[in-house]
Amino acid sequence: MRVIRVGTRKSQTDSVVATLKALYPGLQFEIRDKILDTALSKIGEKSLFTKELEHALERNEVDLVVHSLKDLPTVLPPGFTIGAICKRENPHDAVVFHPKFVGKTLETLPEKSVVGTSSLRRAAQLQRKFPHLEFRSIRGNLNTRLRKLDEQQEFSAIILATAGLQRMGWHNRILHPEECMYAGALGVEVRAKDQDILDLVGVLHDPETLLRCIAERAFLRHLVGRTCAQPLEGWGLGELGRVLYLTGGVWSLDGSDSIQDTMQATIHVPAQHEDGPEDDPQLVGITARNIPRGPQLAAQNLGISLANLLLSKGAKNILDIARQLNDAH
């Protein structure tokens, strides 16, 4: 039986592997997460974790890697592509409180309470809404962060992705969707020239999530290029075959300054696949040959148009200052 080797953080893999096993009962899927033998504190930032997984892909130690798209830069290294974007799970954020603050909300936490988050984007947005709180970086996997919350006195609460908590079986309190914009879904990264694996994972593409993510990633790339470590967000909403809405925003690190706006595009899905072959099938690092090209291009153009609108309103100045302050720390 052929073995397909899957690299990732295990919490992100189970649902994807379960789907692939159901689709391909004649294949065996082997999860390889040996990188987790090294403490996350030694691995460092998410970007380094992502690079380690890509190195395993490059060395042919794994055949595919499952990522959260928010951890992937909008420009991938040469030779790699996102071969599948899975249906977006609950995209909202959750707040988990220290035991002594159970029953509280962010609004009712005491003045100067410290809230942990691994995301500049969450911190900037929430700092604006809850100026009486302090937001600090917290690192590690979900279990590590929850242990830091429960066993230490530094954090009154931490902000986590609801989908990740649900995959781990944790019950939590969900923030209202307007509290934070979001950008992400589970994506499957593969070698760009490995057509066999591309065909295998391509069936995982969820068309609606794909178009939303193309619009979001085009927005992010046009504003800041490769990096995803900036206080900005793209939020795609809409119905496939009708209208795709994209809300984007840029915030100063302390949340005091922000620019937000929304645009929409009509997405026409042809009754039949009318597109011919493409020299470069990738859009913002994503390959989706089984999805019509026209809607993908429309989604990409929506993201670029919204980025240009925010730039015309002064987004570059906010981002430049945020980048300088972040680099200084």
Tab-separated table of C-alpha atoms in Angstrom:
chain	number	residue	atom	x	y	z
A	1	MET	CA	0.000	0.000	0.000
A	2	ARG	CA	1.362	3.402	-0.972
A	3	VAL	CA	2.210	5.661	1.968
A	4	ILE	CA	1.532	9.427	1.810
A	5	ARG	CA	3.618	11.259	4.400
A	6	VAL	CA	1.957	14.272	6.045
A	7	GLY	CA	3.907	16.878	7.986
A	8	THR	CA	2.343	19.399	10.358
A	9	ARG	CA	1.295	20.165	13.884
A	10	LYS	CA	-0.921	17.232	14.759
A	11	SER	CA	-3.848	19.330	15.938
A	12	GLN	CA	-4.167	20.747	12.402
A	13	THR	CA	-3.821	17.403	10.647
A	14	ASP	CA	-6.445	15.015	11.942
A	15	SER	CA	-9.448	16.391	10.067
A	16	VAL	CA	-7.527	16.671	6.788
A	17	VAL	CA	-6.078	13.155	7.023
A	18	ALA	CA	-9.489	11.723	7.973
A	19	THR	CA	-10.989	13.241	4.816
A	20	LEU	CA	-8.154	11.945	2.617
A	21	LYS	CA	-8.475	8.450	4.103
A	22	ALA	CA	-12.183	8.429	3.274
A	23	LEU	CA	-11.501	9.593	-0.295
A	24	TYR	CA	-8.558	7.253	-0.893
A	25	PRO	CA	-9.102	4.011	1.058
A	26	GLY	CA	-6.337	2.342	-0.956
A	27	LEU	CA	-3.675	4.712	0.410
A	28	GLN	CA	-2.026	4.867	3.818
A	29	PHE	CA	-1.440	8.265	5.403
A	30	GLU	CA	1.388	8.674	7.885
A	31	ILE	CA	1.584	11.770	10.080
A	32	ARG	CA	5.115	12.944	10.673
A	33	ASP	CA	5.374	15.565	13.383
A	34	LYS	CA	8.870	14.767	14.607
A	35	ILE	CA	9.645	18.478	14.720
A	36	LEU	CA	7.477	18.616	17.822
A	37	ASP	CA	10.162	16.596	19.615
A	38	THR	CA	11.925	19.946	19.858
A	39	ALA	CA	10.441	22.355	22.375
A	40	LEU	CA	8.503	25.151	20.695
A	41	SER	CA	10.468	27.629	22.778
A	42	LYS	CA	13.575	26.435	20.935
A	43	ILE	CA	11.919	26.478	17.536
A	44	GLY	CA	10.914	30.103	17.990
A	45	GLU	CA	8.408	32.013	15.876
A	46	LYS	CA	5.691	30.432	13.763
A	47	SER	CA	7.623	31.434	10.641
A	48	LEU	CA	10.541	29.241	11.702
A	49	PHE	CA	8.170	26.359	12.376
A	50	THR	CA	6.746	26.824	8.873
A	51	LYS	CA	10.229	26.889	7.334
A	52	GLU	CA	11.150	23.638	9.078
A	53	LEU	CA	8.102	21.952	7.588
A	54	GLU	CA	8.975	23.338	4.151
A	55	HIS	CA	12.515	22.026	4.512
A	56	ALA	CA	11.062	18.569	5.158
A	57	LEU	CA	8.954	18.960	2.013
A	58	GLU	CA	11.992	20.079	0.018
A	59	ARG	CA	14.069	17.120	1.269
A	60	ASN	CA	11.267	14.741	0.233
A	61	GLU	CA	10.786	13.634	3.841
A	62	VAL	CA	7.051	14.420	3.544
A	63	ASP	CA	4.672	14.617	0.579
A	64	LEU	CA	2.418	17.374	1.856
A	65	VAL	CA	2.188	19.780	4.778
A	66	VAL	CA	-0.942	21.103	6.487
A	67	HIS	CA	-0.751	24.720	7.664
A	68	SER	CA	-3.014	27.378	9.009
A	69	LEU	CA	-2.951	29.865	6.117
A	70	LYS	CA	-2.447	32.782	8.492
A	71	ASP	CA	0.996	31.302	9.253
A	72	LEU	CA	2.001	31.225	5.566
A	73	PRO	CA	3.464	34.306	3.856
A	74	THR	CA	1.646	35.450	0.736
A	75	VAL	CA	4.744	34.720	-1.369
A	76	LEU	CA	5.896	31.115	-1.009
A	77	PRO	CA	9.470	29.922	-1.612
A	78	PRO	CA	10.196	28.769	-5.181
A	79	GLY	CA	9.033	25.237	-5.844
A	80	PHE	CA	6.101	25.239	-3.416
A	81	THR	CA	2.389	25.862	-3.807
A	82	ILE	CA	-0.807	25.596	-1.790
A	83	GLY	CA	-2.542	22.672	-3.443
A	84	ALA	CA	-5.732	22.732	-1.396
A	85	ILE	CA	-7.699	25.081	0.845
A	86	CYS	CA	-10.122	23.266	3.108
A	87	LYS	CA	-13.564	24.469	4.106
A	88	ARG	CA	-13.169	27.243	6.634
A	89	GLU	CA	-14.051	26.192	10.147
A	90	ASN	CA	-15.368	28.582	12.795
A	91	PRO	CA	-13.131	31.578	12.038
A	92	HIS	CA	-13.826	33.587	15.166
A	93	ASP	CA	-11.630	34.198	18.158
A	94	ALA	CA	-12.198	32.845	21.650
A	95	VAL	CA	-11.245	34.340	24.980
A	96	VAL	CA	-10.215	31.984	27.781
A	97	PHE	CA	-9.957	33.459	31.287
A	98	HIS	CA	-7.681	32.698	34.211
A	99	PRO	CA	-9.662	30.648	36.790
A	100	LYS	CA	-9.987	33.645	39.113
A	101	PHE	CA	-11.668	35.676	36.347
A	102	VAL	CA	-14.161	33.065	35.151
A	103	GLY	CA	-17.475	34.820	34.525
A	104	LYS	CA	-15.798	38.058	33.468
A	105	THR	CA	-15.681	39.576	29.984
A	106	LEU	CA	-12.882	41.582	28.408
A	107	GLU	CA	-14.924	44.693	29.083
A	108	THR	CA	-15.276	43.906	32.806
A	109	LEU	CA	-11.694	42.822	33.488
A	110	PRO	CA	-9.905	45.108	35.970
A	111	GLU	CA	-7.860	48.058	34.714
A	112	LYS	CA	-4.392	47.086	33.400
A	113	SER	CA	-5.259	43.382	33.218
A	114	VAL	CA	-2.880	41.559	30.874
A	115	VAL	CA	-4.325	39.609	27.954
A	116	GLY	CA	-2.102	37.268	25.952
A	117	THR	CA	-2.204	36.771	22.186
A	118	SER	CA	0.224	35.500	19.577
A	119	SER	CA	-1.145	37.869	16.929
A	120	LEU	CA	-0.269	41.527	16.356
A	121	ARG	CA	-3.500	41.839	14.425
A	122	ARG	CA	-5.662	40.675	17.322
A	123	ALA	CA	-3.757	42.860	19.777
A	124	ALA	CA	-4.125	46.005	17.653
A	125	GLN	CA	-7.843	45.516	17.051
A	126	LEU	CA	-8.686	44.607	20.648
A	127	GLN	CA	-6.487	47.352	22.127
A	128	ARG	CA	-8.630	49.871	20.283
A	129	LYS	CA	-11.837	48.354	21.657
A	130	PHE	CA	-10.571	47.701	25.192
A	131	PRO	CA	-8.068	50.496	25.977
A	132	HIS	CA	-8.089	49.660	29.721
A	133	LEU	CA	-6.320	46.332	29.029
A	134	GLU	CA	-2.706	45.488	28.218
A	135	PHE	CA	-1.993	43.012	25.436
A	136	ARG	CA	1.212	40.960	25.483
A	137	SER	CA	2.691	38.238	23.328
A	138	ILE	CA	2.219	34.624	24.409
A	139	ARG	CA	3.919	31.739	22.585
A	140	GLY	CA	3.676	27.975	22.384
A	141	ASN	CA	1.092	25.455	21.216
A	142	LEU	CA	-2.427	25.473	22.634
A	143	ASN	CA	-1.621	23.263	25.621
A	144	THR	CA	1.432	25.388	26.480
A	145	ARG	CA	-0.515	28.632	26.317
A	146	LEU	CA	-3.395	27.286	28.375
A	147	ARG	CA	-0.934	25.987	30.978
A	148	LYS	CA	0.723	29.419	31.154
A	149	LEU	CA	-2.702	30.966	31.721
A	150	ASP	CA	-3.782	28.523	34.434
A	151	GLU	CA	-0.511	28.070	36.313
A	152	GLN	CA	1.051	31.514	36.134
A	153	GLN	CA	-0.230	34.873	37.297
A	154	GLU	CA	0.924	36.924	34.299
A	155	PHE	CA	-2.225	36.691	32.174
A	156	SER	CA	-5.822	37.409	33.122
A	157	ALA	CA	-7.008	35.935	29.822
A	158	ILE	CA	-5.689	34.770	26.475
A	159	ILE	CA	-7.105	35.074	22.953
A	160	LEU	CA	-7.060	31.932	20.820
A	161	ALA	CA	-8.522	30.732	17.537
A	162	THR	CA	-11.851	29.026	18.126
A	163	ALA	CA	-11.210	26.403	15.441
A	164	GLY	CA	-7.969	25.291	17.082
A	165	LEU	CA	-9.642	24.972	20.464
A	166	GLN	CA	-12.482	22.973	18.969
A	167	ARG	CA	-10.057	20.597	17.258
A	168	MET	CA	-8.405	20.015	20.645
A	169	GLY	CA	-11.771	19.460	22.336
A	170	TRP	CA	-11.660	22.586	24.542
A	171	HIS	CA	-14.881	24.416	25.367
A	172	ASN	CA	-14.544	28.161	25.493
A	173	ARG	CA	-16.288	31.460	25.235
A	174	ILE	CA	-16.558	32.822	21.709
A	175	LEU	CA	-16.044	36.500	20.952
A	176	HIS	CA	-18.613	38.134	18.733
A	177	PRO	CA	-17.480	38.079	15.093
A	178	GLU	CA	-17.171	41.858	14.939
A	179	GLU	CA	-14.563	41.876	17.721
A	180	CYS	CA	-11.788	40.778	15.366
A	181	MET	CA	-11.549	40.382	11.616
A	182	TYR	CA	-9.991	37.135	10.557
A	183	ALA	CA	-8.002	35.672	7.691
A	184	GLY	CA	-7.223	32.019	7.454
A	185	ALA	CA	-8.207	28.411	6.868
A	186	LEU	CA	-6.340	25.134	6.696
A	187	GLY	CA	-4.196	24.865	3.567
A	188	VAL	CA	-2.181	21.987	2.145
A	189	GLU	CA	1.272	22.929	0.846
A	190	VAL	CA	2.954	20.643	-1.688
A	191	ARG	CA	5.825	20.658	-4.172
A	192	ALA	CA	4.636	22.674	-7.166
A	193	LYS	CA	5.828	20.117	-9.728
A	194	ASP	CA	4.461	17.068	-7.917
A	195	GLN	CA	1.392	16.700	-10.114
A	196	ASP	CA	0.421	13.365	-8.566
A	197	ILE	CA	0.114	14.888	-5.088
A	198	LEU	CA	-1.496	18.054	-6.485
A	199	ASP	CA	-4.214	15.910	-8.059
A	200	LEU	CA	-4.597	13.937	-4.842
A	201	VAL	CA	-5.122	16.954	-2.556
A	202	GLY	CA	-6.953	19.121	-5.110
A	203	VAL	CA	-10.252	17.441	-4.246
A	204	LEU	CA	-10.034	19.094	-0.816
A	205	HIS	CA	-10.517	22.569	-2.283
A	206	ASP	CA	-13.652	24.221	-0.928
A	207	PRO	CA	-14.628	26.674	-3.708
A	208	GLU	CA	-16.136	29.357	-1.468
A	209	THR	CA	-13.296	29.296	1.055
A	210	LEU	CA	-10.797	29.273	-1.822
A	211	LEU	CA	-12.189	32.488	-3.318
A	212	ARG	CA	-12.316	34.192	0.064
A	213	CYS	CA	-8.716	33.242	0.789
A	214	ILE	CA	-7.497	34.366	-2.644
A	215	ALA	CA	-9.099	37.770	-2.049
A	216	GLU	CA	-7.647	38.004	1.478
A	217	ARG	CA	-4.138	36.955	0.459
A	218	ALA	CA	-4.134	39.308	-2.532
A	219	PHE	CA	-5.139	42.131	-0.182
A	220	LEU	CA	-2.372	41.254	2.299
A	221	ARG	CA	0.295	40.802	-0.383
A	222	HIS	CA	-0.473	44.091	-2.101
A	223	LEU	CA	-0.286	45.986	1.173
A	224	VAL	CA	2.793	44.485	2.806
A	225	GLY	CA	4.327	41.929	0.443
A	226	ARG	CA	5.696	38.694	1.858
A	227	THR	CA	5.171	39.102	5.572
A	228	CYS	CA	2.093	38.158	7.549
A	229	ALA	CA	3.346	39.740	10.816
A	230	GLN	CA	1.550	43.057	10.461
A	231	PRO	CA	-1.460	44.562	12.240
A	232	LEU	CA	-3.853	44.234	9.323
A	233	GLU	CA	-6.574	41.828	8.311
A	234	GLY	CA	-8.675	40.777	5.353
A	235	TRP	CA	-12.103	39.282	5.960
A	236	GLY	CA	-13.924	37.614	3.065
A	237	LEU	CA	-17.683	37.133	3.124
A	238	GLY	CA	-20.226	36.335	0.469
A	239	GLU	CA	-21.880	33.627	-1.559
A	240	LEU	CA	-20.189	31.655	-4.308
A	241	GLY	CA	-21.770	32.485	-7.643
A	242	ARG	CA	-23.128	35.814	-6.462
A	243	VAL	CA	-21.247	38.516	-4.563
A	244	LEU	CA	-17.993	38.325	-2.635
A	245	TYR	CA	-17.491	40.973	0.039
A	246	LEU	CA	-14.092	41.784	1.472
A	247	THR	CA	-13.521	43.920	4.552
A	248	GLY	CA	-9.942	44.940	5.282
A	249	GLY	CA	-8.273	47.043	7.903
A	250	VAL	CA	-4.947	48.436	9.034
A	251	TRP	CA	-4.197	49.357	12.658
A	252	SER	CA	-1.407	51.033	14.555
A	253	LEU	CA	0.196	48.713	17.111
A	254	ASP	CA	-1.640	50.373	19.994
A	255	GLY	CA	-4.925	50.401	18.090
A	256	SER	CA	-5.235	54.190	18.287
A	257	ASP	CA	-5.151	54.709	14.523
A	258	SER	CA	-6.945	52.590	11.959
A	259	ILE	CA	-8.334	52.528	8.438
A	260	GLN	CA	-11.046	50.078	7.411
A	261	ASP	CA	-13.241	49.655	4.385
A	262	THR	CA	-15.302	47.114	2.447
A	263	MET	CA	-15.571	46.319	-1.247
A	264	GLN	CA	-17.515	43.768	-3.221
A	265	ALA	CA	-17.254	41.919	-6.518
A	266	THR	CA	-19.743	39.883	-8.487
A	267	ILE	CA	-18.416	36.370	-9.027
A	268	HIS	CA	-19.649	34.629	-12.180
A	269	VAL	CA	-19.171	30.863	-12.099
A	270	PRO	CA	-19.439	29.335	-15.605
A	271	ALA	CA	-21.643	26.293	-16.061
A	272	GLN	CA	-18.659	24.478	-17.561
A	273	HIS	CA	-14.917	24.789	-17.035
A	274	GLU	CA	-14.044	27.169	-19.881
A	275	ASP	CA	-10.436	27.997	-19.009
A	276	GLY	CA	-7.477	26.788	-21.011
A	277	PRO	CA	-4.054	25.782	-19.688
A	278	GLU	CA	-2.039	28.404	-17.815
A	279	ASP	CA	1.746	28.840	-17.860
A	280	ASP	CA	1.589	29.746	-14.165
A	281	PRO	CA	-1.517	28.306	-12.512
A	282	GLN	CA	-0.750	29.927	-9.135
A	283	LEU	CA	-2.584	32.916	-7.726
A	284	VAL	CA	-1.120	34.297	-4.471
A	285	GLY	CA	0.649	30.980	-4.016
A	286	ILE	CA	-2.476	28.836	-4.550
A	287	THR	CA	-2.956	26.241	-7.293
A	288	ALA	CA	-6.567	25.248	-8.028
A	289	ARG	CA	-6.806	23.768	-11.507
A	290	ASN	CA	-10.175	22.163	-10.732
A	291	ILE	CA	-11.790	25.560	-10.008
A	292	PRO	CA	-12.638	27.926	-12.913
A	293	ARG	CA	-9.966	30.589	-13.433
A	294	GLY	CA	-12.351	33.502	-13.925
A	295	PRO	CA	-13.745	33.544	-10.364
A	296	GLN	CA	-10.227	33.184	-8.975
A	297	LEU	CA	-9.022	36.227	-10.913
A	298	ALA	CA	-12.087	38.210	-9.810
A	299	ALA	CA	-11.331	37.372	-6.173
A	300	GLN	CA	-7.688	38.368	-6.601
A	301	ASN	CA	-8.654	41.666	-8.222
A	302	LEU	CA	-11.057	42.386	-5.355
A	303	GLY	CA	-8.222	42.002	-2.841
A	304	ILE	CA	-5.896	44.251	-4.845
A	305	SER	CA	-8.591	46.900	-5.302
A	306	LEU	CA	-9.335	47.020	-1.581
A	307	ALA	CA	-5.620	47.269	-0.786
A	308	ASN	CA	-5.282	50.193	-3.205
A	309	LEU	CA	-8.275	51.889	-1.589
A	310	LEU	CA	-6.716	51.634	1.881
A	311	LEU	CA	-3.361	52.827	0.545
A	312	SER	CA	-5.071	55.877	-0.914
A	313	LYS	CA	-6.442	56.617	2.567
A	314	GLY	CA	-3.041	56.506	4.275
A	315	ALA	CA	-2.542	52.836	5.148
A	316	LYS	CA	1.127	52.880	4.146
A	317	ASN	CA	2.008	55.431	6.810
A	318	ILE	CA	0.310	53.385	9.551
A	319	LEU	CA	2.060	50.199	8.405
A	320	ASP	CA	5.474	51.871	8.120
A	321	ILE	CA	5.259	53.190	11.677
A	322	ALA	CA	3.966	49.832	12.961
A	323	ARG	CA	6.845	48.008	11.226
A	324	GLN	CA	9.447	50.385	12.705
A	325	LEU	CA	8.039	50.014	16.213
A	326	ASN	CA	7.778	46.245	15.891
A	327	ASP	CA	11.359	45.947	14.602
A	328	ALA	CA	12.575	48.093	17.508
A	329	HIS	CA	11.227	45.505	19.928
